[in-house]
Tab-separated table of C-alpha atoms in Angstrom:
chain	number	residue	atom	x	y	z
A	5	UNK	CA	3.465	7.352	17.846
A	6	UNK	CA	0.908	4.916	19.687
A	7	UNK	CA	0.653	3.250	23.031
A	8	UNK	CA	-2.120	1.318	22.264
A	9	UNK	CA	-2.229	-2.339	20.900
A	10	UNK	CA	-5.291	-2.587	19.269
A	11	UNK	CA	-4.180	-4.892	17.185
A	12	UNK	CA	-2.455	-7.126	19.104
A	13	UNK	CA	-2.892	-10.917	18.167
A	14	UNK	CA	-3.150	-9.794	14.561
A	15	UNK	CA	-1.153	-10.726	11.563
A	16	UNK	CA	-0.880	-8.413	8.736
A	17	UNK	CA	1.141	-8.527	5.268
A	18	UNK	CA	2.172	-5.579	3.532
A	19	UNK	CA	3.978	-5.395	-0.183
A	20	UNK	CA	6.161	-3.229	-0.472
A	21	UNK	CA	6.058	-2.780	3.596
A	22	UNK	CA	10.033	-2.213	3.498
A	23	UNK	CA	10.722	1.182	2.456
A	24	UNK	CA	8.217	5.054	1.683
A	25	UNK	CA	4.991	4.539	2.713
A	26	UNK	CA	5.104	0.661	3.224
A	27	UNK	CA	7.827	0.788	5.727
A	28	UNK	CA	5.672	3.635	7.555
A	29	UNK	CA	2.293	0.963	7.692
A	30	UNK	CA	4.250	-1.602	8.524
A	31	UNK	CA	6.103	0.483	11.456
A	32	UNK	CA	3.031	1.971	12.613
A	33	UNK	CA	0.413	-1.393	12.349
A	34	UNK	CA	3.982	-3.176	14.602
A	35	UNK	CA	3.733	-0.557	17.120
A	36	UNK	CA	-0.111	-1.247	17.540
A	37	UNK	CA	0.457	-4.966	18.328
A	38	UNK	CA	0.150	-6.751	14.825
A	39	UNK	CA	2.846	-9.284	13.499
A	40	UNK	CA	4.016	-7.812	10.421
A	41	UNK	CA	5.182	-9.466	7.416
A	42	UNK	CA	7.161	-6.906	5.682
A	43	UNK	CA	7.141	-8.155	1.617
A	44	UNK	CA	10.013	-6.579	-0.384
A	45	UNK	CA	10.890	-7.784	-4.318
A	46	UNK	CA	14.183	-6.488	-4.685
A	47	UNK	CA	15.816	-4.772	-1.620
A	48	UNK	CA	16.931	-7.396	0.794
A	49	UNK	CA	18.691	-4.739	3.126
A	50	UNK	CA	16.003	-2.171	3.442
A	51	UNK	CA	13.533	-5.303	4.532
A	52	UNK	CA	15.708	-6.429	7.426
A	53	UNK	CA	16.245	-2.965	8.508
A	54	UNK	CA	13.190	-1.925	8.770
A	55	UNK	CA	12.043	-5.579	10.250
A	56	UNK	CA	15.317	-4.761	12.938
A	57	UNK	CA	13.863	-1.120	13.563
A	58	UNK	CA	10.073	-2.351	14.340
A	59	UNK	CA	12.305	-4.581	16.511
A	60	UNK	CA	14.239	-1.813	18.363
A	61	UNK	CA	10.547	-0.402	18.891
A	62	UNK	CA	8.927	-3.703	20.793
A	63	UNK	CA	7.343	-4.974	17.475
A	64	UNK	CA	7.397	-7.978	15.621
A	65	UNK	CA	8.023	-8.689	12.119
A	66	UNK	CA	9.628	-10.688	9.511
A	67	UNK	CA	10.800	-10.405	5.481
A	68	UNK	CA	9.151	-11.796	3.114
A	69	UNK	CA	10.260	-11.890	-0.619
A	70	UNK	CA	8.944	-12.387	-3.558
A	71	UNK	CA	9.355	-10.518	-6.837
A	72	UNK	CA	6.146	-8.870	-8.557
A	73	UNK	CA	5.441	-8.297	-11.924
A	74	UNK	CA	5.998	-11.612	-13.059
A	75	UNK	CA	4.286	-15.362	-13.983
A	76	UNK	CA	3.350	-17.056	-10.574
A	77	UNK	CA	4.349	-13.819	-8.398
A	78	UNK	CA	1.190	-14.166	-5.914
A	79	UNK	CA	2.222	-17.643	-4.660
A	80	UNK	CA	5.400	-17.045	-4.493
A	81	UNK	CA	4.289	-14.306	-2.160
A	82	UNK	CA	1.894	-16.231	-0.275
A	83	UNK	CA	4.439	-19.232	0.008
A	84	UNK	CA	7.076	-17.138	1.434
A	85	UNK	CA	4.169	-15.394	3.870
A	86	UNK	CA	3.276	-18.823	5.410
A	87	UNK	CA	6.924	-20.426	5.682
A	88	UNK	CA	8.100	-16.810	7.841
A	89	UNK	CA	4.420	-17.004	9.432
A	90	UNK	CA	5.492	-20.158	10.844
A	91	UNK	CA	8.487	-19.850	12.248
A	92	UNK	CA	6.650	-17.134	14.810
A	93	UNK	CA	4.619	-17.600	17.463
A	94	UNK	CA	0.919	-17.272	15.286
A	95	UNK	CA	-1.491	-19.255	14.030
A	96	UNK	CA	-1.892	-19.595	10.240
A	97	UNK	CA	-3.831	-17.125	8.135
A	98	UNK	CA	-3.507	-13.236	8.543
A	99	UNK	CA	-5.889	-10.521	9.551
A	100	UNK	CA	-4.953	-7.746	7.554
A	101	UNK	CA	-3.779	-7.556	3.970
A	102	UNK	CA	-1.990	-3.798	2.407
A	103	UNK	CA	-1.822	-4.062	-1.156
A	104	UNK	CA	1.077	-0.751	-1.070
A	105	UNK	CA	3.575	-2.182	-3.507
A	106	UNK	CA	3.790	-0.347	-6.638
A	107	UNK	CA	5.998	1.147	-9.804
A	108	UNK	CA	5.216	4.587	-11.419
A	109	UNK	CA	5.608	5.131	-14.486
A	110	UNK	CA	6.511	9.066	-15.125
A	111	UNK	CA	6.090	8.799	-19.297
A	112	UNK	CA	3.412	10.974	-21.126
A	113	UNK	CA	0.993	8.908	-23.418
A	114	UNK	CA	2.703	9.586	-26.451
A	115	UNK	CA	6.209	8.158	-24.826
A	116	UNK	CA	4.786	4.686	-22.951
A	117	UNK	CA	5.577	1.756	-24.755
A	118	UNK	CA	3.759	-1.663	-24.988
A	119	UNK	CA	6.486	-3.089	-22.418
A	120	UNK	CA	6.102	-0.019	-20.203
A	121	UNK	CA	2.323	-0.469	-20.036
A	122	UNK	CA	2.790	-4.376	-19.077
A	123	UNK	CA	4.799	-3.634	-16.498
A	124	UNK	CA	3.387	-0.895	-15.014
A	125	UNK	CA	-0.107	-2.642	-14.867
A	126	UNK	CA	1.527	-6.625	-14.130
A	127	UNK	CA	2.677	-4.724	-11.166
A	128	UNK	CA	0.319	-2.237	-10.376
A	129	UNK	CA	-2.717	-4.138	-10.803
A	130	UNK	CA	-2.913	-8.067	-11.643
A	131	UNK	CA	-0.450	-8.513	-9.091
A	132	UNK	CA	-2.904	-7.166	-6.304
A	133	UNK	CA	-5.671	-8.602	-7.879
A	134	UNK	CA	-4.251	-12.618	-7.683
A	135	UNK	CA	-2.443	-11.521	-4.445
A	136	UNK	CA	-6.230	-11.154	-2.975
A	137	UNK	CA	-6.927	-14.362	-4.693
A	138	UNK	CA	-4.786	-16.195	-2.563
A	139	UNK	CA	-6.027	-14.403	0.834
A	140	UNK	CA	-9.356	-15.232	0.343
A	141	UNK	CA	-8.822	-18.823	1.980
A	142	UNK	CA	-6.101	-17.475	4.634
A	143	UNK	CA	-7.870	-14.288	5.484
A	144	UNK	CA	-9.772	-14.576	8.983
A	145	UNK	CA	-13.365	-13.283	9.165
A	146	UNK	CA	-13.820	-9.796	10.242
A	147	UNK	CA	-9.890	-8.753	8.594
A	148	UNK	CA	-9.344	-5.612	6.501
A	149	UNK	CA	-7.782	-5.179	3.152
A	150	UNK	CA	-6.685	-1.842	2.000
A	151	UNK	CA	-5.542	-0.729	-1.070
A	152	UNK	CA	-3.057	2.364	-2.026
A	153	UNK	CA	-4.460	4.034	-4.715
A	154	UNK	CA	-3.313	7.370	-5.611
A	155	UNK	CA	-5.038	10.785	-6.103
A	156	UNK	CA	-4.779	10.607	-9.815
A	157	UNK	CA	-7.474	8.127	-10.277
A	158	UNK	CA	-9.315	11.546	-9.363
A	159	UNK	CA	-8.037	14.978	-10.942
A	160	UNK	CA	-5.902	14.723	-14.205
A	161	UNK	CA	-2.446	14.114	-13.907
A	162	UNK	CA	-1.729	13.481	-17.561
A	163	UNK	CA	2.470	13.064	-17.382
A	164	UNK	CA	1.462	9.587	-15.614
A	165	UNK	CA	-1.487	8.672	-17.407
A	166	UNK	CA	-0.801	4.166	-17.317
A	167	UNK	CA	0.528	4.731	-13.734
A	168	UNK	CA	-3.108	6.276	-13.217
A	169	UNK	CA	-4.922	3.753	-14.834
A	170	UNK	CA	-3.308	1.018	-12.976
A	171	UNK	CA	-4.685	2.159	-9.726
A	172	UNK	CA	-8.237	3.750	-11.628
A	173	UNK	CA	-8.688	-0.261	-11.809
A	174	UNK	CA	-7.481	-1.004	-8.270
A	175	UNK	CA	-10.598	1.189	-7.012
A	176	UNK	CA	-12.647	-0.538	-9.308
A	177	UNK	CA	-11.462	-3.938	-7.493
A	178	UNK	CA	-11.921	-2.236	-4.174
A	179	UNK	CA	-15.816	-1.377	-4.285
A	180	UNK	CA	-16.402	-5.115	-6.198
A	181	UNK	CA	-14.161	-6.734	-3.107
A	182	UNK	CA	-15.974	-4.835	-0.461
A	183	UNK	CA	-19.563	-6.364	-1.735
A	184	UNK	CA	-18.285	-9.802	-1.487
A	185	UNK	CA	-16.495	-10.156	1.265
A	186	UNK	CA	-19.118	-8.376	3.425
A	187	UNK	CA	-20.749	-10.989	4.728
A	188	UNK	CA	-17.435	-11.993	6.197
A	189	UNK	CA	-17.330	-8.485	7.973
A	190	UNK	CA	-14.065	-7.995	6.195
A	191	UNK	CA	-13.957	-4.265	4.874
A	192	UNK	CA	-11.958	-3.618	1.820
A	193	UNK	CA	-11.189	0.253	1.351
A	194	UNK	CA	-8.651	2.571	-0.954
A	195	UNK	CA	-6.605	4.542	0.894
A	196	UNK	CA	-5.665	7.296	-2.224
A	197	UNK	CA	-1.785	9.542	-1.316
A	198	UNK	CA	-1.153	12.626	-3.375
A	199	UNK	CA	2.360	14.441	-3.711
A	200	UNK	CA	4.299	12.414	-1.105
A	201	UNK	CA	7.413	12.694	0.131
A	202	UNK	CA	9.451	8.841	-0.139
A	203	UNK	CA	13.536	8.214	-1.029
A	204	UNK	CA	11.942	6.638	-3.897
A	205	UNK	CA	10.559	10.265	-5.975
A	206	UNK	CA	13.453	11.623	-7.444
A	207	UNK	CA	11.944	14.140	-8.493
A	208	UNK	CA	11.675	15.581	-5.370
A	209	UNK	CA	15.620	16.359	-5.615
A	210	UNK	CA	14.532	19.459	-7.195
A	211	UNK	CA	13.116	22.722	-5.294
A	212	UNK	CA	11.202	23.926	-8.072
A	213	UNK	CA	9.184	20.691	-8.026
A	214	UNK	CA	8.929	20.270	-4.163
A	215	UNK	CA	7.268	23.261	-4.018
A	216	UNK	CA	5.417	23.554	-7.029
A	217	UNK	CA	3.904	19.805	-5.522
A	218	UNK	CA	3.733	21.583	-1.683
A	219	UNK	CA	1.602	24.372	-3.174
A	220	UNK	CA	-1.010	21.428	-4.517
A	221	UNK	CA	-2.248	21.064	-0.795
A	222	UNK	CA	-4.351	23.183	0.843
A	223	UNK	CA	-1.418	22.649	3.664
A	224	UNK	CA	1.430	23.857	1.496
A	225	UNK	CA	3.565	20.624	2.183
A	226	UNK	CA	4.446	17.593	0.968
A	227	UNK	CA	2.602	14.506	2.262
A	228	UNK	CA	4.930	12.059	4.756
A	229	UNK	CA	4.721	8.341	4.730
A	230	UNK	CA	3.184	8.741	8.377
A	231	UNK	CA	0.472	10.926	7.253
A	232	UNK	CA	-1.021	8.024	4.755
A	233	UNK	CA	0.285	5.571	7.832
A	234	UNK	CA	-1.964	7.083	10.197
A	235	UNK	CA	-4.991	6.831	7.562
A	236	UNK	CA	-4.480	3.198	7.101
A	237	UNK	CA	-4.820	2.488	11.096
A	238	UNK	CA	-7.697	3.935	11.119
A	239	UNK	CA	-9.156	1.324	8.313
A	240	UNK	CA	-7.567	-1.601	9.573
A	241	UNK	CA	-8.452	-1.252	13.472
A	242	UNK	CA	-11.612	-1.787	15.204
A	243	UNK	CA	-12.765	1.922	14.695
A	244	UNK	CA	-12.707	1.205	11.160
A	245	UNK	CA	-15.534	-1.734	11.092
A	246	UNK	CA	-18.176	0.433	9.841
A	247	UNK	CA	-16.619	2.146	6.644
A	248	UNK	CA	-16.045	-0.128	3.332
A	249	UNK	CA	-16.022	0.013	0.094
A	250	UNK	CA	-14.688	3.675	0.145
A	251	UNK	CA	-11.904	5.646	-1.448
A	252	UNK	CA	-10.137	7.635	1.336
A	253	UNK	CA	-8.759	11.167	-0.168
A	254	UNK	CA	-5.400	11.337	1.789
A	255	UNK	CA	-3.988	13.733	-0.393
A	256	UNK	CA	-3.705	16.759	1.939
A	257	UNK	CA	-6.260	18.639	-0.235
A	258	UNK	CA	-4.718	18.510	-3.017
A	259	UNK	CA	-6.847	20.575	-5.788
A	260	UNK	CA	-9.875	21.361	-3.313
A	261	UNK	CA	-9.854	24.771	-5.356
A	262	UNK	CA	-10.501	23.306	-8.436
């Protein structure tokens, strides 16, 4: 938790900001002063609760909807993001932009098919890439983008080989970004989880699996949505001005040994 509000009077958009480690940003970037616009595609309910919860805490947000994945997607988004934007008290444009929202796809190579591998990456990857697109003319000199990458992109991982590829290109777009929108003094970094605990892992039903993911990190635990939270409000506050361009290892030291 934070008392501060250092970033009061700033508007930030996160996808997928209703539920894991989106509804942890956008809980923690509310509770240090910025207007949230919490972006869901499918789950109505879990984007008004957690826009009522950052409520109950003194924050402000508000839903924003907009399927991903599919023809026209980013300005749908960004349509949606300036009809909420202005029915609250803020002038147009937005500060800070998380691209969180994501699918996994948990399919060896030999199993992915040719609609599994469009999906995964219409989601994964062209959606953040046009979704940037549109914030280049709304996105106020001296804002932040940050990326959620995945530690994957970095050690082998080889039962979600597309899934890693979708985000190997998302770094790729984060270095490119940060060179051209430097001269704005907007920074543009990846912010990279590894085993993480979210309602959305089934996976992590099992107690063989918990722990054979705990036993990854150096820490023996799973990572919480608040640890790659914390990372992210780092990037996107005023401490974070001087570091761009970089992929942030938030993975808990996951394979340091290796």
């Amino acid at each position: 938790m934070t008392t501060t509000q250092r970033l009061g009077g700033r508007t930030a958009l996160v996808t997928g900001g209703s539920r894991g480690i989106g509804r942890a940003i956008s809980r923690r970037l509310a509770r240090e002063g910025a207007l949230v616009a919490v972006h869901y595609g499918h789950n109505q309910d879990a984007a008004e609760r957690t826009v009522k919860e950052i409520g109950a805490d003194g924050g402000r947000a508000f839903a924003v909807h907009a399927e991903l994945g599919v023809p026209g997607d980013a300005a749908t988004l960004w349509a949606a993001f300036d009809e909420g934007l202005s029915g609250q008290d803020a002038e147009p444009g937005v500060d800070i932009l998380v691209n969180n929202a994501g699918i996994t796809l948990p399919r060896p190579l030999a199993h992915v098919t040719e609609e599994d591998y469009d999906r995964v990456f219409a989601v994964n990857t062209k959606a953040p890439f046009f979704i940037v697109q549109g914030a280049l003319d709304r996105l106020r000199d001296g804002g932040r983008i940050v990326n959620i990458s995945t530690g994957v992109t970095r050690f082998a991982f080889p039962p979600i080989v597309a899934y890693a590829m979708t985000k190997g290109a998302l770094d790729v777009l984060t270095t490119n970004l940060a060179q051209e929108l430097g001269p704005r003094g907007i920074t543009v970094n990846a912010v990279a989880p590894g085993f993480t605990e979210t309602e959305i892992n089934p996976t992590l039903a099992d107690p063989q699996i918990r722990k054979r993911y705990s036993d990854h990190s150096v820490f023996g635990r799973l990572g919480q949505p608040a640890d790659i939270a914390d990372v992210v409000s780092f990037l996107v506050s005023d401490d974070g001005r001087w570091v761009t361009g970089q992929w942030i290892d938030a993975t808990g030291g996951v394979h340091l040994g290796v």
